[in-house]
Amino acid sequence: MSAVIGHHDDHSHDHAHDHPTGWRRWLYATNHKDIGTMYLWFSFAMLIVGGLNALLLRTELFQPGLQIVSPEFFNQLTTMHGLIMVFGAIMPAFVGFANWQLPLMIGASDMAFARMNNFSFWLLPPAALLLVGSYFVPGGATAAGWTIYAPLSVQMGPGMDLAIFALHILGASSIMGSINIVTTILNMRAPGMTLMKMPLFVWTWLITAYLLIAVMPVLAGAITMLLTDRHFGTSFFNAAGGGDPVMFQHIFWFFGHPEVYIMILPAFGIVSEIIPTFARKRLFGYSSMVYATASIAILSFIVWAHHMFTTGMPVTGQLFFMYATMLIAVPTGVKIFNWVATMWRGSMTFETPMLFAIGFIFVFTMGGLTGIILSVAPLDIALHDTYYVVAHFHYVLVAGSLYALFAGTYYWLPKWTGHMYDERLGKWHFWMSLLSFNLTFFPMHFLGLAGMPRRYADYPMQFADFNAIVTVGAFWFGLSQLIFLWVIIKCIRGGEKAADNPWGAADGLEWTIPSPAPFHTFETPPVVK
Amino acid sequence: MADIFKKGALRTAAAALACMTTSAAWAVKDMPGGPTVNQWNLAEPANAIARGQIWLHELLMWVCVLIFIGVFAVMFYSMWAHRKSRGAKSADFHESTTVEIVWTVVPFLIVVGLGIAATGEVIAQKDTSNPDLTVKVTGYQWKWGYDYLKGEGEGIAFLSNLSTPREQIEDRNYPDARAKREANPTYLMEVDNPLVVPTDKKVRLVITANDVIHSYYVPRLGIKQDAIPGFIRDTWFRADKPGVYRGACTELCGKDHAFMPIVVEAKSDADYRKWVEEKKKEMLARADDPNKEWALADLSARGEKVYAANCVACHQANGKGVAGAFPALEGSKLVLGKRDDHIAIMLNGKAGTAMASFKGLSDTELAAVITYSRNAWGNKAEDNLVQPQAVKAARK
């Protein structure tokens, strides 16, 4: 960030070559910190765009009847909200954290493949342009839902093709980013840092990167088959030509279920860094946390069809996927218990990162518990594709992934910018987000239980009150994020000087270097005992 | 994109924000057979399967609530007791194999218990053997079709469309839409022809779709089954008591996904028998002789009705379609072109587009709607009168 700009001159003398300035610094960036910064700003921009989609569709749903948008456009909004948030906001944000933090936390001088790192990032803006630009082609953006189920997605206009290309590009970016992360972690750790001494954030990203490498090609396969079904007369998903529409769902969810863990495992990592710092006590059960993360990752490959209980699979299929899914509760529970045990008999303070981390545990657990209810096939048959599911995955994706991203941002912001953020505003951001989040998403459980299907542009009058409340909550939540933006800008522009280890009790190599982190760090690797 | 924001949108938005009136204030009533006002739990069950779902849900909810309270009581107590401002000093324990084993094994046992509790219900839901009545359900964009395959009523077939008029739905086109829908307790969950079944009989539904995936969901009967084009899936239900049970499509199927509800009407044996007789008479009366020669005006008038029931959702009443999504028929090359090509697309649909096959319509209905579209909206096709015989010949 800007503080780094001011700072790098002091350090360029101890580096063999100079690096470009001005716009070239960003376009040609090979420094992990610069690239991390770009990832984070990109994902925040996408968060705003995806959020505007959500607010527009919530405005339509404020009352029964069709007031603001047509049903076609409504479907485009729900679809693009999902695609932009998953592929544009949450995933790149975690890669941004990986870029900034992994080299600092393992004592490496940079990422292993600096130019590929540049390419990984610069693939994102064109993909975002394709996605957002698809609103303006004939027929508009794809309206087949973020899950782009065939054959509905085969019917879509050219907006679907733009989305497919965007996903291909984003997938390539993710795979390159993951290869970079795996190589960096496995080869560039400081002397003495064995695998079981790595910070938990590093562990969770290592496992996440393997998941990404395993499943992004599966998504690429599914959408390529979709593309050829659309334009070249193949019938992968068309029964009349010997294909099967349900096969699309199997392939999609074989990618899609690990994908949801891709979006939550690094969040677990961030929270596991923050809780010990503010409890002033070592993380409880480090090795069981590592094993639990690995178990979740492995289980994620054998539960995909729990998204498809209503497609009509045999009894044995339903039972297998139900049991396997329920099992995930065990390692996830271990993580929650370990965090609570870390807090137990600590000496806690509640700065904004800690508030968001505790908020994460509290609200994410609700999403985990509704996950257990949904894993039970007979109940999933009652609740599938209703608002209950919408509530469930927003509890794990917003209160899970997004809260952890906020927590991590506040936690490392002093290291990134060299300034302390405004604590009072940070707390406002937390409390506003927590209250508005629950106002938005808690009533959705009721709507789902009462039988309101998701992706509906209009609904029976009896659902009106809860929908009105949800819309009010959504606007409150959306506006609360402006506080976050303001805190960040304020912190970059100035503020109280941050110490090297501003939290005092924080453990880890990133706290041994100056704040803000110099442009080049750990050119001589530190030794970990 | 400008045309998407229909005129009056601003005014409506202002009105919506200005008056935070809620459905309670609108005096909305509970929907007979559908959701109650501000319903917040599963619907009242109408059979053993739905009762089983409620029982399972209660069980799981309580287990979850207890775990939630247990975990967070500990966490919040710790946040209060072990805070620095209270002078807490941190301990330095950070490992305990015993504790780790306990909190792995105990949740595992709870999960196994819940799994066992759910297994019977899974098996019961999937048991579609020995039905008294079998009905084929077909999902269309955007309506449902029913064919009574086996059991009393065999041979009956009809389509089921949303009966809520657009005048109640579209505020931007109809200024009094809101008042009208407030007076309609079954808004969006009412149809012209409900699925009628006998009470307390096992009804097996074999479900498929014509175009994209739909999903057949009736909460009070405890069923939800996807309708997959080209494949047959099945599910079953039994309605314990006579009554009306409402549901909806729950798989995103395009623009009018929210506008293809389901209504199931369970009748007593005697009433069901009466309904079957009436329905059969009605179908007989409506059967047309495909060899009849029609006059242009008569056939075109018949076609307008067929068009309103089958085509209007995509191609629109004015024949202009929806730009970029559904092609216009006004001035369309195909409609003004060769008669046989026009018949062919009606019978076979067009692969890779939303244009489905309409071979389920009768020869007369197809001839009528083709004739209508070749003469409506200023269209002047050369071959403007297509007789049912031509369709009949093309089918072979």
Coordinates of C-alpha atoms in Angstrom, one line a residue, chain A residues 56 62-73 75 135-136 138-139 143-145 149-152 154-155 239 243-246 249 279-285 287-288 310-315 318-319 322-323 326-327 329-330 334 336-338 340-341 343-350 358 361-362 365-366 369 372-373 376-386 446 449-451 453-466 472, chain B residues 1 4-6 9 12-13 16 20 22-24 26 28-31 35-43 53 56-57 60-61 64 68 71-72 74-79 82-84 88-91 93-96 100 103-104 107-108 111 114-115 118-119 121-123 125-126 141 169-172 178 181-182 185 187-189 211-213 217 224-226 228-231 233 248-255 257-259 322-324 352-354:
Chain A
L56 CA -31.1 -4.6 -6.3
F62 CA -39.1 -6.0 -0.5
Q63 CA -42.7 -6.5 -1.3
P64 CA -44.8 -9.1 -3.2
G65 CA -45.5 -8.3 -6.8
L66 CA -43.1 -7.2 -9.5
Q67 CA -42.1 -3.6 -9.1
I68 CA -38.5 -2.8 -10.1
V69 CA -37.1 -5.5 -12.4
S70 CA -38.4 -8.1 -14.8
P71 CA -38.2 -11.8 -13.8
E72 CA -35.5 -12.4 -16.5
F73 CA -33.3 -9.6 -15.1
N75 CA -32.6 -14.2 -12.5
Y135 CA -25.0 -7.6 -18.6
F136 CA -24.7 -5.6 -21.8
P138 CA -28.1 -9.2 -26.2
G139 CA -30.2 -11.2 -23.7
A143 CA -29.6 -16.2 -15.7
A144 CA -29.1 -19.9 -15.0
G145 CA -28.0 -19.5 -11.3
Y149 CA -27.2 -26.3 -14.4
A150 CA -27.7 -27.7 -17.8
P151 CA -30.0 -27.7 -19.8
L152 CA -31.1 -24.3 -18.6
V154 CA -27.7 -24.4 -22.7
Q155 CA -30.7 -22.2 -23.4
A239 CA -30.8 -37.0 -23.0
G243 CA -26.4 -37.5 -22.5
D244 CA -27.6 -36.8 -19.0
P245 CA -28.5 -33.5 -17.4
V246 CA -27.8 -34.9 -14.0
Q249 CA -24.6 -31.7 -11.5
A279 CA -6.1 -14.7 24.4
R280 CA -2.3 -14.4 25.0
K281 CA -2.1 -18.1 25.1
R282 CA -0.8 -20.7 22.6
L283 CA -3.3 -22.3 20.2
F284 CA -4.8 -25.3 21.9
G285 CA -4.3 -28.6 20.0
S287 CA -1.7 -30.9 15.6
S288 CA -5.3 -31.9 16.0
T310 CA -33.8 -34.4 -4.8
T311 CA -32.5 -35.5 -8.2
G312 CA -33.7 -39.0 -7.2
M313 CA -30.8 -41.2 -6.4
P314 CA -31.1 -44.8 -5.1
V315 CA -31.7 -45.3 -1.4
Q318 CA -28.8 -41.2 -0.4
L319 CA -27.7 -43.0 2.7
M322 CA -26.0 -38.5 4.1
Y323 CA -23.6 -40.4 6.5
M326 CA -22.7 -35.8 8.7
L327 CA -19.2 -37.0 9.4
A329 CA -19.4 -32.3 11.6
V330 CA -16.8 -34.2 13.6
V334 CA -12.9 -30.3 16.9
I336 CA -14.6 -25.0 17.3
F337 CA -13.7 -26.8 20.6
N338 CA -10.0 -26.1 20.1
V340 CA -12.8 -22.2 22.7
A341 CA -10.1 -24.1 24.6
M343 CA -9.6 -18.8 24.9
W344 CA -10.2 -20.7 28.1
R345 CA -8.0 -19.3 30.9
G346 CA -6.3 -16.9 28.6
S347 CA -6.0 -13.2 29.2
M348 CA -8.3 -11.8 26.6
T349 CA -8.7 -8.4 25.1
F350 CA -11.2 -7.6 22.4
I358 CA -15.3 -14.5 17.9
I361 CA -17.0 -18.7 15.7
F362 CA -20.4 -17.7 17.0
T365 CA -21.3 -22.4 14.1
M366 CA -25.0 -21.6 13.5
L369 CA -25.5 -26.6 12.7
I372 CA -26.1 -30.9 10.0
I373 CA -29.9 -30.5 9.6
V376 CA -30.1 -35.4 6.8
A377 CA -31.6 -36.5 3.5
P378 CA -35.3 -36.5 4.4
L379 CA -35.0 -33.0 5.8
D380 CA -33.0 -31.9 2.8
I381 CA -35.9 -33.0 0.7
A382 CA -38.1 -30.7 2.6
L383 CA -35.6 -27.8 2.7
H384 CA -33.6 -28.1 -0.6
D385 CA -33.8 -25.0 -2.8
T386 CA -35.7 -23.0 -0.2
F446 CA -38.2 -19.2 8.8
L449 CA -39.1 -23.8 6.7
A450 CA -42.4 -22.2 5.6
G451 CA -41.6 -23.3 2.1
P453 CA -38.3 -21.4 -2.8
R454 CA -35.1 -19.6 -3.6
R455 CA -34.5 -17.7 -6.8
Y456 CA -38.1 -16.5 -6.9
A457 CA -38.8 -13.0 -8.3
D458 CA -42.2 -12.9 -6.6
Y459 CA -43.8 -14.7 -3.7
P460 CA -47.1 -15.3 -1.9
M461 CA -48.4 -12.5 0.3
Q462 CA -47.9 -14.6 3.5
F463 CA -44.1 -14.3 3.2
A464 CA -44.2 -10.5 2.9
D465 CA -43.2 -9.5 6.5
F466 CA -40.0 -11.6 6.7
V472 CA -34.0 -3.7 5.4
Chain B
M1 CA -30.3 -2.3 -19.8
I4 CA -35.2 -3.5 -17.7
F5 CA -35.9 -0.7 -15.3
K6 CA -39.5 -0.3 -16.3
A9 CA -40.0 1.9 -11.0
T12 CA -43.0 2.3 -6.8
A13 CA -39.7 2.3 -5.0
A16 CA -42.4 1.0 -1.0
M20 CA -43.2 0.3 5.7
T22 CA -46.4 -5.1 6.4
S23 CA -48.6 -8.0 5.4
A24 CA -50.2 -7.8 8.8
W26 CA -52.6 -5.4 4.7
V28 CA -53.5 -10.8 4.4
K29 CA -55.2 -14.1 5.4
D30 CA -53.7 -17.5 5.8
M31 CA -53.7 -19.4 2.5
P35 CA -48.5 -21.0 4.0
T36 CA -50.0 -19.2 6.9
V37 CA -49.2 -15.5 7.5
N38 CA -45.6 -15.2 8.8
Q39 CA -45.3 -19.0 9.0
W40 CA -41.9 -19.7 10.5
N41 CA -41.8 -23.5 10.8
L42 CA -42.5 -26.5 8.6
A43 CA -46.1 -26.7 7.3
Q53 CA -39.9 -34.8 8.6
L56 CA -36.7 -35.5 12.6
H57 CA -36.4 -31.7 12.4
L60 CA -32.1 -32.3 15.2
M61 CA -33.1 -28.8 16.3
C64 CA -28.3 -28.5 17.8
F68 CA -25.0 -24.5 20.7
V71 CA -20.4 -24.6 23.5
F72 CA -21.2 -20.9 23.7
V74 CA -18.4 -22.0 27.9
M75 CA -17.1 -19.5 25.4
F76 CA -19.0 -16.5 26.8
Y77 CA -18.2 -17.4 30.4
S78 CA -14.5 -17.6 29.4
M79 CA -14.8 -14.2 27.6
H82 CA -10.7 -14.7 31.5
R83 CA -10.4 -11.2 30.2
K84 CA -7.3 -9.1 30.7
A88 CA -6.8 -12.7 34.2
K89 CA -3.3 -14.1 33.7
S90 CA -3.0 -16.6 30.8
A91 CA -2.3 -20.2 31.6
F93 CA -1.6 -25.4 28.7
H94 CA -2.0 -26.1 25.0
E95 CA -2.5 -29.8 24.5
S96 CA -4.4 -32.7 25.8
E100 CA -9.1 -34.3 21.9
W103 CA -14.4 -34.3 21.7
T104 CA -13.8 -36.4 18.6
P107 CA -19.7 -35.9 18.4
F108 CA -19.0 -39.0 16.3
V111 CA -23.7 -38.1 14.5
L114 CA -28.8 -39.0 14.3
G115 CA -27.8 -41.0 11.2
A118 CA -32.9 -40.6 9.9
T119 CA -32.4 -43.9 8.0
E121 CA -37.4 -42.1 7.0
V122 CA -35.0 -42.2 3.9
I123 CA -36.2 -45.7 3.2
Q125 CA -39.6 -41.9 1.3
K126 CA -38.1 -44.0 -1.4
Q141 CA -41.5 -23.9 -19.0
I169 CA -48.6 -9.4 -10.3
E170 CA -47.1 -6.5 -12.4
D171 CA -47.3 -3.3 -10.5
R172 CA -45.5 -1.4 -13.2
R178 CA -51.4 -4.4 -5.2
R181 CA -53.4 -9.3 -4.8
E182 CA -54.1 -8.2 -1.3
P185 CA -55.2 -15.1 -0.3
Y187 CA -51.9 -15.2 -4.8
L188 CA -49.3 -17.1 -7.0
M189 CA -50.3 -20.5 -5.5
D211 CA -37.3 -28.7 -21.5
V212 CA -35.2 -27.9 -18.5
I213 CA -35.0 -29.3 -15.0
Y217 CA -42.5 -29.6 -4.3
K224 CA -39.9 -32.8 -3.5
Q225 CA -38.6 -34.5 -6.6
D226 CA -36.7 -33.0 -9.5
I228 CA -35.4 -34.1 -15.4
P229 CA -35.8 -33.9 -19.1
G230 CA -35.3 -37.2 -20.8
F231 CA -35.4 -39.2 -17.6
R233 CA -37.8 -40.3 -11.6
A248 CA -44.3 -24.8 -6.2
C249 CA -41.5 -25.4 -8.6
T250 CA -38.2 -25.4 -6.7
E251 CA -35.5 -25.8 -9.4
L252 CA -34.6 -22.6 -11.3
C253 CA -36.2 -23.1 -14.7
G254 CA -36.0 -19.7 -16.4
K255 CA -37.9 -16.5 -16.4
H257 CA -39.8 -20.1 -12.3
A258 CA -41.8 -18.3 -9.6
F259 CA -45.0 -18.6 -11.6
V322 CA -38.1 -10.8 -25.7
A323 CA -35.1 -9.2 -27.3
G324 CA -32.0 -11.5 -27.0
G352 CA -30.1 -25.8 -27.9
T353 CA -32.9 -23.2 -27.4
A354 CA -35.9 -22.7 -25.2

